[in-house]
Amino acid sequence: MVEGRARVALFVTCLVDLFRPTVGFAAVKLLEQAGCTVEVPRAQTCCGQPAYNSGDRADAKTIAVQVMDAFSGYDYVVAPSGSCAGMIRLHYPKMFVDDPTSRARAEELAARTWELVSFLVDVRKMGEVAAQWRRVATYHDACSGLRELGVRDQPRRLLASVEGLELRELLNPEVCCGFGGTFCVKYPEISDKMVSEKADDIAATGADAVLAGDLGCLLNIAGKLSRQGRQVEVRHVAEVLAGMTSAPPIGAPRS
Amino acid sequence: MQATSRNFAANSRVGLANENLQQALDIMTQRGFPLRRREVVARLPEFEALRERGREIKDHTLAHLDFYLELYEENVVAAGGEVHWARTPEEACQVVLEICRAAGARTVTKGKSMIAEEIGLNDFLEKSGIAPIETDLGEYIIQLRHEPPSHLIAPAMHLVKEQVADTFRAAHRTLDPRRPLIEARELCDEARALLRPQFLAADVGITGANFLVAETGSSIIVTNEGNGDLTQTLPRVHIVLASLEKLVPTFEDAATLLRLLARSATGQEFSSYMTASTGPRRPGDLDGPEAYHVILLDNGRSQMLGGEFADMLRCIRCGACMNHCPVYAAVGGHAYGWVYPGPMGAVLTPSLIGIKEAASLPNASTLCGRCESVCPVKIPLPKMLRHWREREFAQKLAPRVWRNGLSLWAWVAQRPALYHALAGIVSRVLGWAGGPRGRFRSLPFAAGWTGVRDMPAPEGRSFHSLWAERAKTAGRG
Ligand code: SF4
């Protein structure tokens, strides 16, 4: 583990804020374990991806500037989502090609923005966690984290240190689950086909839980599994790594 | 071909309900091309470097396209051939017809050519009294069925073997009804028996081109059936139908791209047949055509140079992007409603037939990025899908409710205090309404979601409200 404290701003992400604060608190706990001081800038809302992916450049840019303002001055910005972190790291700089000042700011922010688990492993050199979870679980590689940020081995490495946990790989861990932001409601039948295949893949492993690093995918997968009546526990990987698995799983009844 | 890209959503429902198609797609995606690609790429450590080199070759050529086109034409002429420039599909069809008429042609054989599909050549020739005969097995099958191709390199991939057998039984009058047509081999033999005499009888042979080599004026095609060779060497006249971006400077460059092409397309190290033709038969040659024509189609491509979609011109039509696309795997190629399916089609089609007709295509993607990660010439397909969405947004082509919803959301997202207040309320209300079940079976404002899956209920409080509370308590303590 890296010595010395780092001042980290948590980018909560709009889905975690709204649906699953537990993931946010799990992220805080893990970051603190990794020797970071965590702050949560109040001026944050969303990374602007819905606007960006819908072709609304103007709004996407305004929101990006707002994020740059809210997160200036911290050593790092960390998000429990490869999708939002990828948006800031890869897409913000591209949005300001014809505006050198904002572009420089965007690049500066991009350089210190990380997806949670890769930050823990690659930057803070965390090699293990002190968590316990008696489950057979499988892991879905969310698209942006995997292909934009190269998040693949890091979560597996930390999960391997969770006591009692057996990880069983999917046949196609790297195939999209069909969430895709607005895609899942614009083309519900296609999205349904994709998430059904993901659910089948999950079921075929015989695992009793599925984990991923992005809440969008998890809501989609949990929604499908529960519609099919399949009893598979769905959680964000941070919850397991932080040992915060007492809350009911995503989409499960409250006990 | 009449485009139906506008109806992508309806087309895709037809595809999802078509059992044969679903079976064919499953076979392809689970046991077919992607698996073989992965294996063959794993055996070539320099594959990534090769991709980079492929990208460079194409970018360099496109940056100096005028130079290479002129050089190419010079060398074609020097070898005794002729180059015809066609700005539009109509012009290209017309040139083909004139060449056929001048040769007194009644029948033409055709190798696989996407440009022929793009310009609607078969229909045009038939209307003009010339019978085109497809010689690529897949193309032959869909010609008999009067269907467009559903895949770049496997035009009949939407069909299962039984459908092919039925097609042959319906079309081949000499076919003995007792003859078994069950195995792929038997189907191939049947097609081969029918096609052989056609190769010999044809007056003109039309092929596409995988690459056009500027330094020699050669055209290169690859096939796995050898039909291209017969198509271009047996008839008296050979027509190469290609678009501008097929140019590469040298044979060496073509060789580099061929190494990428076969691996990316079918997972082969190299295609079974690679044939280069340079001009017509020379004195002393054993075979070859008497006349050699190249028709170079622009159809909007020169407009793409230097613009947002220029990267698309690197495409070598390998099909890897669709083989790895989960949307293509769900709906098949016909849903895209025009000649080019899958991710490359979703980017290229709006350039060629207009964003108004094709706006659905760039939207029908989760931007998962798998296409870009396998593209042998590193085309940033997701980025260009977004560019099209920007055009669509700027032209206000999306439904009004979508645009209004998006604007409202963006307005709120730019007001953090209001945003947090609303997020606090929504998470409480939904958390409460979701109740002990923890999920919603239906939500009136999210029918697109709950029509096919449950909506997990929020935990009940927003993160920011809990965090503020925690900070307050900590402050007091
Ligand atoms: S876009 Fe890339 S992957 Fe798709 S067909 Fe073209 S070269 Fe192949």
XYZ file of C-alpha atoms and ligand atoms in Angstrom:
740
model
C 0.000 0.000 0.000
C 1.180 3.522 -0.738
C 2.261 5.531 2.286
C 1.167 9.118 2.762
C -2.309 10.525 2.668
C -4.063 11.658 -0.467
C -6.952 14.052 -0.611
C -9.654 12.368 -2.650
C -12.929 13.820 -3.890
C -15.615 11.206 -4.317
C -17.648 11.498 -7.498
C -20.744 9.799 -6.184
C -22.459 9.385 -9.595
C -26.141 10.146 -10.033
C -27.258 6.514 -9.917
C -25.474 5.742 -6.660
C -26.823 8.957 -5.163
C -30.371 8.111 -6.104
C -30.535 4.334 -5.908
C -27.817 2.957 -3.725
C -26.010 5.186 -1.264
C -24.487 2.044 0.267
C -22.102 1.937 -2.701
C -20.999 5.482 -1.944
C -20.311 4.661 1.692
C -18.492 1.491 0.679
C -16.300 3.591 -1.609
C -15.555 6.017 1.224
C -14.603 3.152 3.517
C -12.285 1.557 0.961
C -10.647 4.871 0.136
C -10.059 5.543 3.818
C -8.591 2.083 4.219
C -6.262 2.997 1.372
C -5.029 5.986 3.338
C -7.095 8.690 1.680
C -8.973 11.604 3.154
C -12.330 11.612 1.414
C -14.439 14.646 0.669
C -17.697 14.852 -1.234
C -18.043 18.134 -3.120
C -21.613 19.314 -2.820
C -21.630 21.044 -6.212
C -21.638 17.734 -8.115
C -24.651 16.232 -9.860
C -23.969 14.016 -12.860
C -21.038 13.654 -15.272
C -23.236 14.691 -18.201
C -23.160 11.408 -20.040
C -26.889 11.331 -20.853
C -26.504 14.626 -22.715
C -23.194 13.644 -24.316
C -24.457 10.308 -25.597
C -27.665 11.860 -26.881
C -25.779 14.300 -29.047
C -26.443 17.314 -26.845
C -22.918 18.718 -26.845
C -23.819 22.129 -25.431
C -25.358 20.786 -22.227
C -22.661 18.144 -21.920
C -20.029 20.864 -22.023
C -21.766 23.060 -19.455
C -22.040 20.115 -17.091
C -18.402 19.201 -17.713
C -17.319 22.717 -16.754
C -19.420 22.441 -13.609
C -17.659 19.168 -12.741
C -14.256 20.744 -13.396
C -15.142 23.582 -11.005
C -16.508 21.279 -8.326
C -13.503 18.970 -8.377
C -10.619 21.381 -8.734
C -7.836 21.249 -6.191
C -8.121 17.621 -5.037
C -5.295 15.151 -5.493
C -7.673 12.648 -7.053
C -11.257 12.279 -8.157
C -12.633 8.782 -7.726
C -15.956 7.353 -8.923
C -17.472 3.947 -8.146
C -18.238 3.625 -11.864
C -16.096 2.965 -14.915
C -18.651 4.676 -17.053
C -18.567 8.046 -15.255
C -14.813 7.911 -14.672
C -14.332 7.067 -18.355
C -16.507 9.995 -19.307
C -14.273 12.389 -17.369
C -10.982 10.756 -18.305
C -11.533 10.179 -21.991
C -14.404 12.275 -23.191
C -14.115 15.601 -21.367
C -10.834 16.506 -23.090
C -12.321 15.595 -26.472
C -15.258 17.933 -25.953
C -13.101 21.034 -25.859
C -10.920 20.635 -28.954
C -11.514 24.223 -30.009
C -11.217 25.806 -26.546
C -7.612 25.495 -25.313
C -8.264 26.847 -21.786
C -11.083 24.442 -20.992
C -9.243 21.686 -22.762
C -6.217 22.134 -20.515
C -8.477 22.074 -17.465
C -10.256 18.978 -18.753
C -6.962 17.214 -19.309
C -5.747 18.164 -15.871
C -8.921 16.747 -14.315
C -8.775 13.664 -16.524
C -5.250 12.886 -15.371
C -6.311 12.645 -11.719
C -9.692 10.929 -12.196
C -10.009 7.215 -11.502
C -12.487 4.405 -11.343
C -12.628 3.212 -7.728
C -11.208 -0.307 -7.873
C -8.444 0.477 -10.352
C -7.536 3.476 -8.188
C -7.222 1.262 -5.125
C -5.055 -1.286 -6.914
C -3.087 0.725 -9.459
C -2.567 3.979 -7.572
C -2.843 3.076 -3.898
C -1.293 -0.364 -4.464
C -3.916 -2.110 -2.421
C -3.336 -5.837 -2.770
C -6.015 -7.251 -0.516
C -9.026 -6.337 1.556
C -10.086 -7.402 5.009
C -13.562 -8.558 4.047
C -15.489 -11.755 4.428
C -18.343 -13.011 2.282
C -19.394 -16.635 2.004
C -20.668 -16.834 -1.542
C -20.012 -18.252 -4.966
C -20.046 -15.133 -7.104
C -19.514 -14.231 -10.721
C -18.338 -10.935 -12.153
C -19.607 -8.892 -15.099
C -17.104 -6.566 -16.770
C -18.951 -3.320 -17.382
C -18.102 -2.012 -20.846
C -16.645 1.437 -20.188
C -14.504 0.314 -17.292
C -13.171 -2.622 -19.276
C -12.590 -1.079 -22.679
C -12.008 2.578 -21.855
C -10.057 2.199 -18.615
C -8.689 -1.330 -18.691
C -10.434 -2.416 -15.504
C -10.370 -6.202 -15.516
C -7.773 -7.766 -13.272
C -8.005 -5.229 -10.441
C -11.430 -6.226 -9.102
C -10.618 -9.913 -9.503
C -7.409 -9.443 -7.589
C -9.117 -7.803 -4.630
C -12.053 -10.205 -4.724
C -9.592 -13.085 -4.507
C -8.641 -11.817 -1.050
C -12.219 -11.791 0.267
C -12.500 -14.596 2.774
C -15.047 -17.237 1.871
C -15.636 -15.961 -1.649
C -15.291 -18.187 -4.684
C -15.264 -16.405 -8.040
C -16.633 -18.245 -11.058
C -16.143 -16.618 -14.452
C -18.936 -16.025 -16.926
C -18.625 -17.506 -20.389
C -18.834 -13.983 -21.880
C -17.909 -11.572 -19.100
C -16.992 -8.840 -21.571
C -20.263 -8.745 -23.523
C -22.509 -5.752 -22.874
C -25.535 -6.368 -20.620
C -27.801 -4.162 -22.756
C -28.113 -1.216 -20.386
C -26.472 1.514 -22.460
C -28.124 4.474 -20.721
C -31.132 5.622 -22.719
C -30.655 2.650 -25.071
C -32.435 0.326 -22.659
C -35.660 2.314 -22.862
C -35.340 3.387 -26.502
C -34.897 -0.189 -27.729
C -36.389 -2.276 -24.906
C -36.760 -5.468 -26.956
C -33.118 -5.493 -28.024
C -31.975 -4.560 -24.549
C -34.155 -7.359 -23.214
C -32.521 -9.894 -25.494
C -29.074 -8.754 -24.378
C -29.816 -8.761 -20.671
C -31.577 -12.123 -20.960
C -28.409 -13.623 -22.402
C -26.430 -12.058 -19.592
C -28.871 -13.536 -17.077
C -28.549 -16.969 -18.712
C -24.780 -16.723 -18.608
C -24.956 -15.810 -14.918
C -27.340 -18.647 -14.152
C -25.158 -21.125 -16.049
C -22.242 -20.501 -13.697
C -24.355 -21.680 -10.794
C -23.160 -18.667 -8.790
C -25.405 -17.309 -6.088
C -24.292 -13.732 -6.603
C -23.238 -11.442 -9.419
C -20.997 -8.408 -8.999
C -19.994 -5.523 -11.245
C -18.458 -2.106 -10.942
C -21.231 -0.037 -12.494
C -24.652 0.566 -11.032
C -26.340 1.049 -14.425
C -25.507 -2.510 -15.451
C -26.390 -3.809 -11.995
C -29.868 -2.259 -12.012
C -30.460 -3.746 -15.441
C -29.174 -7.196 -14.518
C -30.936 -7.228 -11.139
C -34.184 -6.130 -12.796
C -34.011 -8.958 -15.310
C -33.025 -11.638 -12.822
C -35.853 -10.640 -10.529
C -38.373 -10.516 -13.405
C -37.310 -14.055 -14.283
C -37.714 -15.108 -10.678
C -34.083 -16.119 -10.428
C -32.633 -15.971 -6.953
C -29.265 -14.406 -7.594
C -27.882 -11.760 -5.303
C -26.779 -8.613 -7.147
C -24.264 -6.193 -5.639
C -21.746 -3.547 -6.543
C -18.229 -4.898 -6.124
C -17.372 -2.096 -3.678
C -19.960 -3.355 -1.196
C -18.271 -6.735 -1.042
C -14.740 -5.355 -0.906
C -15.726 -3.001 1.916
C -17.468 -5.772 3.800
C -20.744 -3.846 3.649
C -23.085 -6.607 2.643
C -25.676 -6.264 5.363
C -27.993 -4.098 3.236
C -30.382 -6.126 1.056
C -28.993 -6.809 -2.428
C -30.052 -4.641 -5.370
C -33.729 -5.168 -6.163
C -34.208 -7.666 -3.336
C -36.977 -7.449 -0.743
C -36.151 -5.636 2.437
C -36.038 -7.999 5.337
C -32.156 -0.864 -52.931
C -34.991 0.879 -51.130
C -33.763 1.734 -47.644
C -35.896 0.822 -44.632
C -33.411 2.063 -42.032
C -36.067 4.444 -40.767
C -37.971 1.379 -39.525
C -35.069 -0.056 -37.564
C -37.178 -0.603 -34.436
C -39.903 -2.473 -36.317
C -37.334 -4.364 -38.405
C -35.547 -5.428 -35.258
C -38.733 -6.855 -33.777
C -39.136 -8.961 -36.909
C -35.563 -10.160 -36.470
C -36.047 -10.976 -32.805
C -39.122 -13.048 -33.634
C -37.453 -14.967 -36.498
C -36.393 -18.323 -35.045
C -34.189 -19.379 -37.931
C -32.364 -16.080 -37.780
C -31.905 -16.371 -34.040
C -30.495 -19.854 -34.437
C -28.099 -18.690 -37.162
C -26.983 -15.732 -35.052
C -26.381 -17.945 -32.034
C -24.225 -20.295 -34.055
C -22.197 -17.407 -35.417
C -21.670 -15.577 -32.147
C -21.167 -18.583 -29.877
C -19.169 -20.935 -32.053
C -18.291 -18.972 -35.164
C -16.217 -15.996 -36.181
C -15.495 -14.314 -32.802
C -14.148 -17.513 -31.293
C -11.961 -18.257 -34.292
C -10.731 -14.687 -34.409
C -9.732 -14.851 -30.766
C -7.777 -18.047 -31.318
C -5.936 -16.854 -34.386
C -5.113 -13.472 -32.843
C -3.722 -15.197 -29.767
C -1.282 -17.009 -32.050
C 0.089 -13.772 -33.517
C 1.890 -11.693 -30.875
C 2.377 -8.757 -33.241
C -1.318 -8.470 -34.029
C -1.680 -5.190 -32.122
C 1.309 -3.693 -33.913
C -0.175 -4.899 -37.169
C -3.433 -3.090 -36.408
C -1.509 0.099 -35.831
C 0.339 -0.391 -39.102
C -2.958 -1.049 -40.893
C -4.375 2.180 -39.555
C -1.280 4.081 -40.701
C -1.380 2.657 -44.204
C -5.002 3.606 -44.643
C -4.627 7.048 -43.112
C -1.628 7.800 -45.259
C -3.421 6.714 -48.411
C -6.514 8.751 -47.591
C -4.412 11.824 -46.842
C -2.908 11.573 -50.326
C -5.819 9.972 -52.089
C -5.719 12.245 -55.146
C -2.089 11.318 -55.737
C -2.663 7.583 -55.376
C -5.790 7.605 -57.504
C -3.899 9.240 -60.354
C -0.981 6.881 -59.974
C -3.363 3.957 -59.929
C -5.150 5.095 -63.081
C -1.854 5.595 -64.886
C -0.783 2.081 -64.061
C -4.106 0.523 -65.009
C -3.902 2.228 -68.379
C -0.258 1.228 -68.790
C -1.312 -2.384 -68.236
C -3.918 -2.050 -70.978
C -6.984 -1.466 -68.823
C -9.400 1.388 -68.492
C -10.635 3.351 -65.450
C -14.126 4.852 -65.282
C -15.011 7.391 -62.628
C -18.545 7.257 -61.283
C -19.856 9.920 -58.953
C -23.217 8.276 -58.275
C -24.746 4.792 -58.259
C -26.649 5.690 -61.434
C -23.454 6.609 -63.248
C -21.781 3.405 -62.107
C -24.701 1.266 -63.298
C -24.713 3.065 -66.608
C -21.021 2.404 -67.185
C -21.506 -1.305 -66.432
C -24.377 -1.430 -68.888
C -22.417 0.300 -71.639
C -19.497 -2.072 -71.249
C -21.862 -5.068 -71.305
C -23.691 -3.770 -74.367
C -20.456 -3.052 -76.208
C -19.398 -6.633 -75.511
C -22.779 -7.930 -76.668
C -23.225 -9.562 -73.270
C -26.293 -11.626 -72.360
C -25.154 -13.020 -69.063
C -22.644 -11.766 -66.539
C -21.138 -13.653 -63.653
C -20.480 -11.777 -60.459
C -18.056 -12.237 -57.615
C -19.069 -10.838 -54.266
C -19.214 -7.045 -54.298
C -20.759 -4.759 -51.705
C -20.491 -1.898 -54.179
C -22.755 -3.826 -56.536
C -25.257 -4.006 -53.680
C -24.781 -0.326 -52.926
C -25.590 0.693 -56.495
C -28.379 -1.872 -56.908
C -26.662 -3.439 -59.896
C -28.575 -6.715 -60.158
C -31.983 -5.090 -60.429
C -30.637 -2.580 -62.874
C -29.080 -5.222 -65.135
C -32.170 -7.396 -65.069
C -34.312 -4.450 -66.100
C -31.874 -3.857 -68.938
C -32.220 -7.425 -70.192
C -28.941 -8.789 -68.858
C -28.923 -11.700 -66.452
C -26.477 -11.315 -63.544
C -25.439 -14.555 -61.883
C -23.946 -14.441 -58.406
C -21.125 -16.942 -57.974
C -20.304 -16.495 -54.301
C -22.303 -19.208 -52.578
C -23.917 -16.882 -50.055
C -24.704 -14.267 -52.679
C -26.088 -16.954 -54.962
C -28.442 -18.160 -52.241
C -29.794 -14.715 -51.456
C -30.109 -13.911 -55.141
C -32.377 -16.938 -55.508
C -34.363 -15.724 -52.505
C -34.453 -12.098 -53.671
C -33.003 -10.927 -50.383
C -30.342 -8.367 -49.569
C -27.180 -9.523 -47.780
C -27.337 -9.585 -44.001
C -23.610 -9.582 -43.314
C -20.555 -8.081 -44.992
C -18.677 -11.296 -45.608
C -21.384 -13.905 -45.049
C -24.321 -12.494 -46.997
C -26.619 -15.429 -46.210
C -25.685 -15.721 -42.544
C -29.326 -15.149 -41.565
C -30.249 -18.557 -42.970
C -29.937 -22.068 -41.582
C -29.011 -25.042 -43.755
C -32.587 -26.282 -44.064
C -33.662 -22.984 -45.585
C -30.850 -23.178 -48.110
C -31.919 -26.682 -49.075
C -35.508 -25.499 -49.541
C -34.306 -22.612 -51.664
C -32.336 -24.939 -53.936
C -35.238 -27.359 -54.248
C -37.529 -24.528 -55.270
C -35.121 -23.002 -57.771
C -33.184 -25.879 -59.321
C -35.525 -27.583 -61.715
C -33.085 -30.387 -62.537
C -32.577 -31.318 -58.916
C -33.595 -34.886 -58.100
C -36.044 -34.658 -55.160
C -34.471 -37.770 -53.591
C -31.022 -36.244 -53.482
C -30.105 -35.413 -49.888
C -29.300 -31.780 -49.134
C -28.466 -31.946 -45.461
C -24.767 -31.417 -45.016
C -23.003 -28.209 -45.991
C -20.917 -30.250 -48.421
C -24.027 -31.463 -50.277
C -25.341 -27.935 -50.544
C -22.028 -26.698 -51.914
C -21.898 -29.504 -54.486
C -25.380 -28.688 -55.651
C -24.556 -24.994 -56.132
C -21.260 -25.845 -57.774
C -22.907 -28.149 -60.304
C -25.284 -25.372 -61.304
C -22.683 -22.639 -61.416
C -19.963 -24.395 -63.431
C -21.587 -23.988 -66.857
C -22.500 -20.413 -66.014
C -18.865 -19.507 -65.456
C -18.054 -20.799 -68.907
C -21.007 -19.194 -70.628
C -20.710 -15.692 -69.198
C -19.657 -12.857 -71.471
C -18.650 -10.475 -68.727
C -17.330 -11.099 -65.224
C -17.814 -8.502 -62.503
C -15.856 -8.611 -59.273
C -15.384 -6.275 -56.370
C -11.967 -5.474 -54.982
C -10.541 -5.799 -51.510
C -7.615 -3.591 -52.436
C -6.498 -1.546 -55.412
C -2.727 -1.252 -55.619
C -1.545 2.118 -56.880
C 2.049 1.147 -57.718
C 0.982 -1.535 -60.188
C -2.634 -0.744 -61.065
C -3.690 -4.159 -59.740
C -6.926 -5.168 -58.098
C -6.866 -7.773 -55.354
C -9.685 -10.001 -54.241
C -9.800 -12.706 -51.623
C -12.330 -15.532 -51.519
C -12.662 -18.888 -49.884
C -14.456 -20.473 -52.792
C -12.288 -19.588 -55.753
C -15.332 -18.235 -57.530
C -13.678 -14.853 -57.927
C -10.875 -16.344 -60.029
C -13.284 -18.033 -62.387
C -15.373 -14.884 -62.605
C -12.463 -12.711 -63.594
C -10.462 -15.001 -65.824
C -13.003 -16.912 -67.912
C -15.237 -14.244 -69.523
C -14.033 -11.992 -72.326
C -14.446 -8.857 -70.245
C -13.565 -8.251 -66.610
C -15.126 -5.352 -64.733
C -13.776 -4.404 -61.312
C -16.319 -2.481 -59.299
C -14.805 -0.639 -56.351
C -15.036 2.505 -54.305
C -12.319 5.120 -53.940
C -11.140 4.118 -50.491
C -9.939 0.688 -51.625
C -6.657 2.234 -52.717
C -3.374 1.266 -51.081
C 0.038 2.456 -52.233
C 1.961 -0.800 -52.622
C 1.684 -4.578 -52.709
C 3.556 -4.669 -49.432
C 0.795 -2.534 -47.888
C -1.863 -4.800 -49.321
C -0.052 -7.790 -47.828
C -0.093 -6.176 -44.384
C -3.797 -5.464 -44.637
C -4.517 -8.972 -45.930
C -2.914 -10.428 -42.814
C -5.321 -8.331 -40.766
C -8.320 -8.985 -42.981
C -8.458 -12.767 -42.856
C -7.786 -12.938 -39.140
C -10.366 -10.307 -38.314
C -13.003 -11.593 -40.694
C -13.103 -15.368 -40.406
C -10.291 -16.113 -37.996
C -8.207 -17.606 -40.794
C -4.532 -16.866 -41.073
C -5.082 -16.184 -44.723
C -8.022 -16.498 -47.080
C -8.031 -19.597 -49.288
C -7.637 -17.650 -52.509
C -5.934 -14.325 -53.092
C -5.984 -13.143 -56.655
C -4.439 -10.043 -58.154
C -5.302 -8.932 -61.645
C -3.431 -6.335 -63.593
C -4.925 -5.368 -66.948
C -6.262 -7.766 -69.571
C -4.561 -10.871 -70.964
C -1.115 -10.154 -72.348
C 0.353 -11.889 -75.366
C 1.472 -15.301 -74.222
C -0.835 -15.419 -71.170
C -2.683 -18.710 -70.854
C -5.923 -17.127 -69.761
C -7.504 -13.862 -68.753
C -10.001 -11.438 -70.246
C -9.597 -9.488 -73.460
C -10.668 -6.268 -71.793
C -10.182 -4.985 -68.241
C -12.273 -2.155 -66.795
C -12.277 -0.567 -63.380
C -15.255 1.454 -62.229
C -14.399 3.690 -59.298
C -17.411 4.809 -57.336
C -17.421 7.906 -55.182
C -21.045 8.121 -53.967
C -20.364 10.640 -51.227
C -16.999 9.298 -50.093
C -14.923 12.248 -51.258
C -17.198 14.409 -49.110
C -16.257 12.331 -46.067
C -12.537 13.009 -46.505
C -11.207 15.429 -43.931
C -14.492 15.431 -42.020
C -15.844 13.855 -38.836
C -16.451 10.568 -40.611
C -13.186 10.291 -42.515
C -11.959 7.470 -40.263
C -14.743 5.309 -41.653
C -12.969 5.300 -45.012
C -10.278 3.096 -43.489
C -12.767 0.233 -43.327
C -11.598 -2.946 -45.047
C -15.033 -4.598 -44.779
C -13.924 -7.475 -42.590
C -17.166 -7.710 -40.623
C -15.455 -8.080 -37.233
C -17.430 -5.176 -35.793
C -20.755 -6.886 -36.502
C -19.474 -10.303 -35.433
C -18.775 -8.808 -32.022
C -21.767 -6.477 -31.786
C -24.412 -7.553 -29.272
C -27.067 -5.511 -31.069
C -26.289 -7.165 -34.396
C -26.290 -10.503 -32.614
C -29.790 -9.759 -31.334
C -31.477 -8.465 -34.480
C -29.395 -9.585 -37.476
C -28.312 -7.586 -40.483
C -31.611 -6.975 -42.260
C -32.887 -4.821 -39.405
C -30.434 -2.116 -40.446
C -32.530 -1.679 -43.544
C -29.888 -1.052 -46.167
C -26.709 -2.541 -47.599
C -24.303 -2.189 -44.676
C -25.286 -3.650 -41.293
C -23.835 -3.624 -37.802
C -21.652 -0.911 -36.304
C -19.872 -0.024 -39.555
C -23.242 0.232 -41.252
C -24.627 2.402 -38.475
C -21.806 4.848 -39.160
C -21.554 4.567 -42.942
C -25.220 4.368 -43.902
C -26.154 7.892 -42.725
C -23.205 9.224 -44.758
C -24.468 7.530 -47.889
C -28.251 7.831 -47.664
C -28.625 10.722 -45.201
C -29.133 11.018 -41.458
C -32.844 11.712 -41.873
C -33.456 8.247 -43.263
C -30.888 6.513 -41.063
C -31.085 8.346 -37.707
C -32.197 5.206 -35.867
C -28.998 3.357 -36.668
C -26.499 5.425 -34.648
C -28.954 5.353 -31.758
C -29.288 1.597 -31.761
C -26.094 1.057 -29.827
C -25.098 0.853 -26.187
C -21.701 2.299 -27.184
C -20.178 -0.732 -25.511
C -17.037 -0.320 -27.613
C -16.485 -3.959 -28.493
C -16.528 -3.105 -32.206
C -13.717 -0.603 -31.901
C -11.682 -3.010 -29.810
C -11.646 -5.602 -32.616
C -11.539 -3.341 -35.678
C -8.345 -4.203 -37.572
C -7.819 -0.585 -38.640
C -8.886 0.937 -35.315
C -11.912 2.858 -36.506
C -13.421 4.708 -33.535
C -16.936 3.536 -34.282
C -18.570 4.633 -30.974
C -17.127 8.111 -31.362
C -18.659 8.414 -34.799
C -21.994 7.033 -33.630
C -21.966 9.928 -31.159
C -21.145 12.375 -33.949
C -24.248 11.237 -35.782
C -26.294 11.656 -32.627
C -25.003 15.207 -32.426
C -26.134 15.897 -35.962
C -29.476 14.326 -35.232
C -29.848 16.437 -32.112
C -28.814 19.627 -33.910
C -31.373 18.945 -36.634
C -34.035 18.159 -34.023
C -34.773 14.789 -35.630
C -35.389 12.907 -32.378
C -38.949 12.796 -31.019
C -39.948 15.939 -29.173
C -40.655 14.182 -25.849
C -37.124 12.850 -25.819
C -35.606 16.198 -26.534
C -37.759 17.948 -23.948
C -37.035 15.316 -21.319
C -33.332 15.615 -21.972
C -33.399 19.413 -21.787
C -35.315 19.339 -18.535
C -32.893 16.848 -17.034
C -29.890 18.902 -18.206
C -31.430 22.066 -16.760
C -31.792 20.431 -13.361
C -28.331 18.863 -13.527
C -26.885 22.344 -13.867
C -28.466 23.430 -10.547
C -26.853 21.331 -7.809
C -29.019 22.608 -4.928
C -32.238 21.906 -6.780
C -30.820 18.634 -8.061
C -29.985 17.400 -4.573
C -33.376 18.437 -3.243
C -35.128 16.547 -6.034
C -32.859 13.493 -5.728
C -33.648 13.439 -2.004
C -37.384 13.490 -2.670
C -37.344 10.988 -5.523
C -35.241 8.463 -3.639
C -37.526 8.757 -0.610
C -40.737 8.472 -2.598
C -39.552 5.579 -4.751
C -37.876 3.912 -1.825
C -41.099 4.121 0.125
C -43.298 3.048 -2.796
C -40.977 0.183 -3.676
C -41.708 -0.896 -0.141
C -40.746 -4.233 1.247
C -40.588 -5.851 -2.214
C -37.544 -3.833 -3.143
C -38.545 -3.565 -6.790
C -41.255 -2.344 -9.141
C -43.044 -4.587 -11.592
C -44.302 -1.581 -13.499
C -43.745 2.142 -13.420
C -45.937 4.390 -15.559
C -43.136 6.824 -16.468
C -40.598 4.067 -17.165
C -42.606 1.604 -19.229
C -39.642 1.063 -21.569
C -37.774 -0.287 -18.572
C -40.439 -2.175 -16.688
C -41.956 -3.704 -19.827
C -39.122 -6.211 -19.895
C -37.504 -6.158 -16.448
C -38.192 -5.034 -12.894
C -36.973 -1.709 -11.623
C -34.990 -2.146 -8.427
C -36.252 0.288 -5.788
C -33.885 2.910 -4.389
C -32.654 2.317 -0.856
C -34.729 5.251 0.306
C -32.335 8.127 0.939
C -29.993 9.928 -1.411
C -26.284 9.608 -0.739
C -25.825 13.348 -0.511
C -28.545 13.787 2.119
C -27.057 10.980 4.229
C -23.577 12.385 3.814
C -24.727 15.844 4.906
C -26.307 14.306 7.986
C -23.192 12.380 8.788
C -21.090 15.543 8.474
C -23.458 17.367 10.839
C -23.323 14.630 13.460
C -19.564 14.471 13.179
C -19.445 18.244 13.605
C -21.547 18.051 16.778
C -19.679 15.035 18.159
S -15.366 -1.019 -39.318
Fe -13.497 -2.141 -38.815
S -14.277 -4.065 -37.954
Fe -15.996 -3.138 -39.051
S -15.931 -4.009 -41.091
Fe -14.767 -2.103 -41.173
S -12.648 -2.712 -40.807
Fe -13.923 -4.425 -40.150
